């Protein structure tokens, strides 16, 4: 009796367990190769042809290659054969400047380059072999057996047999003859064979027809639709990025946030790194400082002759460091900024200052739990001013710690220093210039992922450069700025926002972090996972892209993130938007400020931080509202 | 061949001449060359016009072409300009300003043009100098002229000059060859001090749990005839502690007041023990009785009419967890009968010489109970100063001493208490003298305990130098024959110490009078060395020290005049105390105003405490009267044992002009030594204070640079002075308490 197991909803306990478990008892386990035992680092197979064309400068090679394959099929039918071969295809290719053999070899090499063992299926294969089952690979493919042997050898995959349609001129798809051939060669009855493959027709239906047990393989998580070939388009650079970015779907046991870090944070990080390396060397920087927290992952991946350091600071710590008794009142707006809904105590907590007691508060009509509002703003301001000497002590400590931090980071008089931040208006650079420049004469430049349009007008005295520039379109920087909360999620760090410093007696510096108030308990883990995912992407991408005829540029690498933050799918908006109190500065135990959320208790929701996310959620909500055509029709 | 070369030179000279003419014209048209301003800085233009001289030499000289264009800053900031060799201002006028480059660290032509709607960045600086400055407009995003003047009431300048002052350094200038530039702010009208209790942290319990092995405290309080309301307040202040691990030990010293006894009887709290002495034995005996009953790790002393702040034990516990200190003290203030706070005492970190001068640790005082027991508790016979005696003895044994720079204790000021009047308990004065004499004896130090004339009840120590101590005065000089003559004469005529070697290091004097003076002094037993290298205060002093024969080196400026006869003995005596590094003297200007009585390391940099203050009653707990420890003393008169000087490597020649004395003192502190000023040693400093207005950009730039170098070497002292207090105004040399 045959059975078909759909693995799409099976739990993933350990790599390969769900597949190996389903194959238990079979004498022979047969694995489909493409999109099952292996996956490609490309969104569609035909991109390999584009790579060949790019390598040899042949315009439209994909189409030529497709026509040749069609012709090869015709020739196959004419000869009464059952499968086309690579030789047969290239024999049908029109004469080009590059000999067909060279092109064929290039295709072979690119296939080898882009194919990666599927970790889950590979684990299942190893489990099955370990328990004595005969394991074979079974593929409908025009590539010859020798290709498969080279592929498996390259990745150290041991099999008991390899059955390729082009080699034996039998296929799975036409009549299941290849399955019969497997049974014959292995000496197993069809019912003793379990075949695992991703194709519902050729792998499952034809297998069942031949009396095999079959498993329909699907990746542990769906491949994001944004990486579907149709969405990616036919550009090689975008395809290469999408191909690698989507590969996370084949990795079992990864968290949602690792996957986001891999697919979106990773490519953007790599783009930023490439750009920074070019700028740092061109601008002959003495030192590059990756400001916390945005620069955490970037710094960890930095490789350049320009020395770099991860610089613990924030707009708050830098600004506090520049505040003294002479300019205190100039900075009063900072102390009160983003305070709506915060308790009085929280307004002080977030700058690391012990709040004043009732002796100071009561005459102002305040208590520690008084909520900041337009009505209480004046009293809050008075409390801040009255308590300024305590605040100034914190500012001085901050300045001392910043000075020591600068020395530890290697800053020296006269250095040309670059600082790296995600964006947006240069306020952090302003704080850096205003605080650090009082301690060191520096030639300071800021390097940003994105600057809002007004940034340079508002701060013309700062030297600033941005990766996202006019080449991304006139409105892109403003669009990204509007969605900055979502972008910042991908450039964070698994530590609290640094709001100050404390110099220890031995000269070392303790950074004072602000954990925020009412913070999402997942925040640190999410930052860790996104960081890990991004690092994994960059590591793999650097190894992969250097073998391509053209390395993906900034547009291709930033594409996935820009798409996500400006036009998310509803499920993406729900996942990211569900984070709350992400920004420690404006956080309070009084409320949850979501990145994007609708429909929760209104008294707890203040989130409008991610307009595109909210729009996606609203679209989805309206689509499922009773009475709406879609919801009533689809149930 | 030769002819061709001549032609080439001629041609290139012609090009250069044309270029020079073009640049001169360019600057003339720009209105950015202010000839009067330029000439006022004293460039040697020779036969050339000032403008031509500037175009040719401006990149290499420290003179600014107008009050806001700093050529050296510009060339450093824009190395591409320096690489061209072009005159900085010419570049700025022809290209830089339009490109948004800045003429100095603060003025942004881009910001200015944008802010005031100028058609272009080019011309922004000229606009400001011509129009904006007079109108008092903001010249930079971060600079408000009015706020600047408000913050610097000492500056006699107009709104129009505020930015110029700021750009050109923003402060008074260093007096000649005094390596410690003063930061002079007049004594500001302080806002009224008022104690504000902090709020307990919301996570107090977690924080206490995070202290690890939380120390336990025994608050010990001897009671005698105290009005019940004060005793109740004292007890209530302990009961209100945030920190939970305490006991209160009350010992009634046989009070005769029934109200006091009744008040004690009413106490019903398991954390509080009340016991009674059979007979009145005095405060020391009663406190010892309380100590005998104490059971916890640390003892906290609380007088029966005083009050602990609610965070007192919590802050002590934090400090213990952080430092492992055996003895701790905090800041304190006074309260009146109604509990109104005033007179905060914001104290320095542990200062052993200050401790020998005044009971500055006072309240709150907290010691490991085992330490108190080890020294035998309080000694009778010192009532009124029994706590002072105890602290001196404990701190001789304590491994670590910590200061909590927060007011943790309110000392109730009543007519009958010592807090109200130092003369209220005259019997205590004699106790103070005796306890100090005891301390000298215990420590094996030779010295005399002397009453302090202006502070009745206080006594200072005059340490005696070891017999046979040789002293060398090291005095760099140049073309100051008259002053040197005055100095040497004052040393010889007024000093009681006769065995003094005088080493003069002549830094290339050229004036005949000076040379004649030096020649004459050389014949009179003064050692005159010649070192004509470019002025380097550190190197000169180091070479003088190397040549000198004394065990004690006294570095002196050449414009000093000795006043105190036993000045050498007093300086040398302190210098030989093992824990003492540098010893300074009290320096006055000829008009009697304070030039130096110790250096404070303020947020803006090192400055002279009470600079230019008139002679008057003691200031801030005797800070200008008693021997306190300081972060640094001026190199204008600095005594140090040769062994200590050599151990830390002497003055650092990398700091040739400014801050070399501060650097030396910082290194002494880093080496675990203490710098002290002998306030009884008076010298007159004939330094021209009018030089304070000499704010040349080059000197300010050099000062800024040397200040940065100083703090790069000593980052822990950046904006921090352990012998000052973070609760005093951070940029005022007059020890002005912050209002909360």
Short mmCIF file of N, CA, C and O in Angstrom, two decimals, chain B residues 136-204:
data_model
loop_
_atom_site.label_atom_id
_atom_site.label_comp_id
_atom_site.label_asym_id
_atom_site.label_seq_id
_atom_site.Cartn_x
_atom_site.Cartn_y
_atom_site.Cartn_z
N UNK B 136 24.42 91.77 17.31
CA UNK B 136 24.38 90.79 18.39
C UNK B 136 23.66 89.51 18.02
O UNK B 136 23.12 88.81 18.87
N UNK B 137 23.62 89.17 16.72
CA UNK B 137 22.89 87.98 16.30
C UNK B 137 23.67 86.73 16.65
O UNK B 137 24.88 86.78 16.92
N UNK B 138 22.98 85.61 16.63
CA UNK B 138 23.65 84.34 16.87
C UNK B 138 24.58 84.04 15.70
O UNK B 138 24.13 83.96 14.57
N UNK B 139 25.84 83.86 15.93
CA UNK B 139 26.74 83.59 14.82
C UNK B 139 26.86 82.11 14.50
O UNK B 139 27.37 81.74 13.44
N UNK B 140 26.43 81.26 15.40
CA UNK B 140 26.56 79.82 15.18
C UNK B 140 25.42 79.13 15.89
O UNK B 140 24.85 79.67 16.86
N UNK B 141 25.11 77.94 15.39
CA UNK B 141 23.96 77.23 15.95
C UNK B 141 24.12 77.02 17.44
O UNK B 141 23.14 77.05 18.20
N UNK B 142 25.34 76.82 17.86
CA UNK B 142 25.55 76.45 19.26
C UNK B 142 26.02 77.63 20.11
O UNK B 142 26.50 77.43 21.22
N UNK B 143 25.90 78.84 19.60
CA UNK B 143 26.41 79.95 20.39
C UNK B 143 25.39 81.07 20.49
O UNK B 143 24.95 81.62 19.48
N UNK B 144 25.06 81.39 21.73
CA UNK B 144 24.15 82.50 21.99
C UNK B 144 24.94 83.59 22.71
O UNK B 144 25.36 83.40 23.86
N UNK B 145 25.18 84.73 22.06
CA UNK B 145 26.04 85.74 22.67
C UNK B 145 25.54 86.21 24.04
O UNK B 145 26.32 86.37 24.98
N UNK B 146 24.23 86.40 24.15
CA UNK B 146 23.71 86.89 25.42
C UNK B 146 23.89 85.87 26.53
O UNK B 146 24.29 86.20 27.66
N UNK B 147 23.62 84.61 26.20
CA UNK B 147 23.80 83.56 27.21
C UNK B 147 25.26 83.47 27.62
O UNK B 147 25.57 83.23 28.80
N UNK B 148 26.13 83.71 26.67
CA UNK B 148 27.56 83.65 26.98
C UNK B 148 27.93 84.75 27.98
O UNK B 148 28.62 84.49 28.96
N UNK B 149 27.46 85.95 27.71
CA UNK B 149 27.76 87.04 28.62
C UNK B 149 27.11 86.80 29.99
O UNK B 149 27.71 87.07 31.03
N UNK B 150 25.89 86.26 29.97
CA UNK B 150 25.22 85.99 31.24
C UNK B 150 26.01 85.00 32.07
O UNK B 150 26.03 85.06 33.31
N UNK B 151 26.64 84.06 31.37
CA UNK B 151 27.37 83.02 32.09
C UNK B 151 28.75 83.49 32.52
O UNK B 151 29.42 82.81 33.28
N UNK B 152 29.21 84.59 31.97
CA UNK B 152 30.56 85.07 32.30
C UNK B 152 30.50 86.53 32.75
O UNK B 152 30.97 87.43 32.05
N UNK B 153 29.92 86.74 33.92
CA UNK B 153 29.79 88.14 34.37
C UNK B 153 31.14 88.80 34.61
O UNK B 153 31.21 90.01 34.78
N UNK B 154 32.20 88.00 34.64
CA UNK B 154 33.52 88.58 34.87
C UNK B 154 34.05 89.29 33.63
O UNK B 154 35.02 90.04 33.71
N UNK B 155 33.44 89.04 32.48
CA UNK B 155 33.97 89.60 31.25
C UNK B 155 33.44 91.02 31.03
O UNK B 155 32.25 91.21 30.96
N UNK B 156 34.35 91.94 30.89
CA UNK B 156 33.92 93.31 30.62
C UNK B 156 33.91 93.52 29.11
O UNK B 156 34.72 94.27 28.57
N UNK B 157 33.05 92.81 28.43
CA UNK B 157 32.97 92.94 26.97
C UNK B 157 31.52 93.12 26.57
O UNK B 157 30.61 92.81 27.33
N UNK B 158 31.36 93.59 25.34
CA UNK B 158 30.00 93.84 24.86
C UNK B 158 29.47 92.60 24.15
O UNK B 158 30.22 91.66 23.85
N UNK B 159 28.18 92.69 23.85
CA UNK B 159 27.53 91.60 23.11
C UNK B 159 28.26 91.33 21.80
O UNK B 159 28.43 90.19 21.37
N UNK B 160 28.71 92.41 21.18
CA UNK B 160 29.36 92.27 19.87
C UNK B 160 30.66 91.50 19.96
O UNK B 160 31.10 90.88 18.99
N UNK B 161 31.26 91.52 21.12
CA UNK B 161 32.56 90.86 21.25
C UNK B 161 32.48 89.47 21.87
O UNK B 161 33.50 88.80 22.02
N UNK B 162 31.27 89.06 22.23
CA UNK B 162 31.14 87.79 22.94
C UNK B 162 31.66 86.62 22.10
O UNK B 162 32.42 85.78 22.57
N UNK B 163 31.24 86.61 20.84
CA UNK B 163 31.64 85.48 20.00
C UNK B 163 33.14 85.51 19.73
O UNK B 163 33.82 84.48 19.70
N UNK B 164 33.65 86.71 19.55
CA UNK B 164 35.09 86.84 19.31
C UNK B 164 35.86 86.29 20.51
O UNK B 164 36.86 85.58 20.37
N UNK B 165 35.35 86.63 21.68
CA UNK B 165 36.01 86.14 22.90
C UNK B 165 35.96 84.63 22.96
O UNK B 165 36.95 83.96 23.29
N UNK B 166 34.80 84.09 22.62
CA UNK B 166 34.63 82.64 22.68
C UNK B 166 35.55 81.94 21.68
O UNK B 166 36.22 80.96 21.99
N UNK B 167 35.57 82.46 20.47
CA UNK B 167 36.39 81.84 19.43
C UNK B 167 37.86 81.88 19.80
O UNK B 167 38.62 80.94 19.56
N UNK B 168 38.24 82.98 20.41
CA UNK B 168 39.66 83.14 20.69
C UNK B 168 40.04 82.58 22.06
O UNK B 168 41.01 83.00 22.66
N UNK B 169 39.29 81.65 22.54
CA UNK B 169 39.73 80.91 23.71
C UNK B 169 38.80 81.00 24.88
O UNK B 169 38.75 80.11 25.71
N UNK B 170 38.10 82.08 24.98
CA UNK B 170 37.05 82.15 25.98
C UNK B 170 37.51 82.19 27.42
O UNK B 170 36.79 81.77 28.32
N UNK B 171 38.67 82.69 27.70
CA UNK B 171 39.04 82.75 29.11
C UNK B 171 40.26 83.61 29.32
O UNK B 171 40.92 84.01 28.38
N UNK B 172 40.53 83.89 30.56
CA UNK B 172 41.70 84.70 30.86
C UNK B 172 42.97 83.94 30.54
O UNK B 172 42.96 82.73 30.37
N UNK B 173 44.03 84.67 30.44
CA UNK B 173 45.24 84.05 29.96
C UNK B 173 46.17 83.68 31.10
O UNK B 173 46.05 84.15 32.21
N UNK B 174 47.08 82.80 30.78
CA UNK B 174 48.04 82.34 31.79
C UNK B 174 49.01 83.45 32.14
O UNK B 174 49.59 84.07 31.26
N UNK B 175 49.22 83.67 33.37
CA UNK B 175 50.26 84.62 33.74
C UNK B 175 51.62 84.10 33.29
O UNK B 175 51.83 82.90 33.14
N UNK B 176 52.47 85.01 33.10
CA UNK B 176 53.79 84.68 32.56
C UNK B 176 54.48 83.59 33.38
O UNK B 176 54.61 83.69 34.60
N UNK B 177 54.89 82.56 32.70
CA UNK B 177 55.71 81.48 33.24
C UNK B 177 55.10 80.79 34.44
O UNK B 177 55.70 79.93 35.03
N UNK B 178 53.94 81.21 34.85
CA UNK B 178 53.25 80.39 35.83
C UNK B 178 52.54 79.33 35.02
O UNK B 178 51.64 79.63 34.24
N UNK B 179 52.98 78.13 35.18
CA UNK B 179 52.52 77.08 34.27
C UNK B 179 51.07 76.69 34.51
O UNK B 179 50.54 75.87 33.81
N UNK B 180 50.43 77.22 35.50
CA UNK B 180 49.06 76.81 35.78
C UNK B 180 48.10 77.94 35.46
O UNK B 180 47.97 78.88 36.23
N UNK B 181 47.45 77.87 34.32
CA UNK B 181 46.55 78.94 33.95
C UNK B 181 45.36 78.99 34.89
O UNK B 181 44.76 77.97 35.17
N UNK B 182 45.02 80.16 35.37
CA UNK B 182 43.90 80.23 36.31
C UNK B 182 42.57 80.23 35.59
O UNK B 182 42.47 80.67 34.45
N UNK B 183 41.60 79.70 36.22
CA UNK B 183 40.23 79.87 35.75
C UNK B 183 39.58 80.79 36.76
O UNK B 183 39.41 80.43 37.91
N UNK B 184 39.32 81.97 36.36
CA UNK B 184 38.87 82.96 37.33
C UNK B 184 37.43 83.33 37.13
O UNK B 184 37.06 83.88 36.10
N UNK B 185 36.63 82.96 38.05
CA UNK B 185 35.26 83.45 38.06
C UNK B 185 35.04 84.12 39.40
O UNK B 185 35.53 83.64 40.42
N UNK B 186 34.39 85.23 39.42
CA UNK B 186 34.15 85.85 40.72
C UNK B 186 33.20 84.99 41.54
O UNK B 186 32.47 84.17 41.00
N UNK B 187 33.25 85.19 42.82
CA UNK B 187 32.33 84.45 43.66
C UNK B 187 30.91 84.82 43.27
O UNK B 187 30.50 85.96 43.40
N UNK B 188 30.19 83.84 42.71
CA UNK B 188 28.84 84.13 42.25
C UNK B 188 27.89 84.20 43.44
O UNK B 188 28.17 83.64 44.50
N UNK B 189 26.81 84.90 43.25
CA UNK B 189 25.78 84.90 44.28
C UNK B 189 25.16 83.52 44.26
O UNK B 189 24.50 83.12 43.29
N UNK B 190 25.36 82.73 45.29
CA UNK B 190 24.82 81.38 45.22
C UNK B 190 23.32 81.38 45.43
O UNK B 190 22.79 82.19 46.19
N UNK B 191 22.67 80.45 44.72
CA UNK B 191 21.27 80.22 45.05
C UNK B 191 21.25 79.59 46.43
O UNK B 191 22.20 78.92 46.83
N UNK B 192 20.18 79.79 47.14
CA UNK B 192 20.11 79.26 48.50
C UNK B 192 20.11 77.74 48.46
O UNK B 192 19.36 77.12 47.71
N UNK B 193 20.96 77.18 49.30
CA UNK B 193 21.01 75.72 49.37
C UNK B 193 19.77 75.19 50.06
O UNK B 193 19.27 75.76 51.03
N UNK B 194 19.29 74.08 49.55
CA UNK B 194 18.16 73.42 50.20
C UNK B 194 18.30 71.92 49.95
O UNK B 194 18.48 71.50 48.80
N UNK B 195 18.25 71.16 51.03
CA UNK B 195 18.37 69.71 50.84
C UNK B 195 17.08 69.17 50.26
O UNK B 195 15.99 69.43 50.76
N UNK B 196 17.22 68.40 49.19
CA UNK B 196 16.06 67.74 48.59
C UNK B 196 16.32 66.24 48.67
O UNK B 196 17.27 65.74 48.06
N UNK B 197 15.49 65.56 49.39
CA UNK B 197 15.66 64.10 49.48
C UNK B 197 15.34 63.47 48.13
O UNK B 197 14.39 63.88 47.47
N UNK B 198 16.15 62.49 47.73
CA UNK B 198 15.82 61.82 46.47
C UNK B 198 14.65 60.86 46.65
O UNK B 198 14.29 60.53 47.79
N UNK B 199 14.12 60.42 45.53
CA UNK B 199 13.08 59.40 45.58
C UNK B 199 13.75 58.03 45.65
O UNK B 199 14.77 57.82 45.01
N UNK B 200 13.19 57.14 46.40
CA UNK B 200 13.76 55.78 46.36
C UNK B 200 13.55 55.18 44.97
O UNK B 200 12.52 55.41 44.34
N UNK B 201 14.54 54.44 44.50
CA UNK B 201 14.37 53.81 43.18
C UNK B 201 13.22 52.81 43.21
O UNK B 201 12.96 52.20 44.25
N UNK B 202 12.56 52.67 42.09
CA UNK B 202 11.44 51.72 42.05
C UNK B 202 11.94 50.29 42.21
O UNK B 202 11.21 49.43 42.67
N UNK B 203 13.17 50.06 41.83
CA UNK B 203 13.72 48.70 41.93
C UNK B 203 14.67 48.60 43.12
O UNK B 203 15.67 47.88 43.06
N UNK B 204 14.34 49.28 44.19
CA UNK B 204 15.23 49.33 45.36
C UNK B 204 15.55 47.92 45.86
O UNK B 204 16.71 47.60 46.14
#
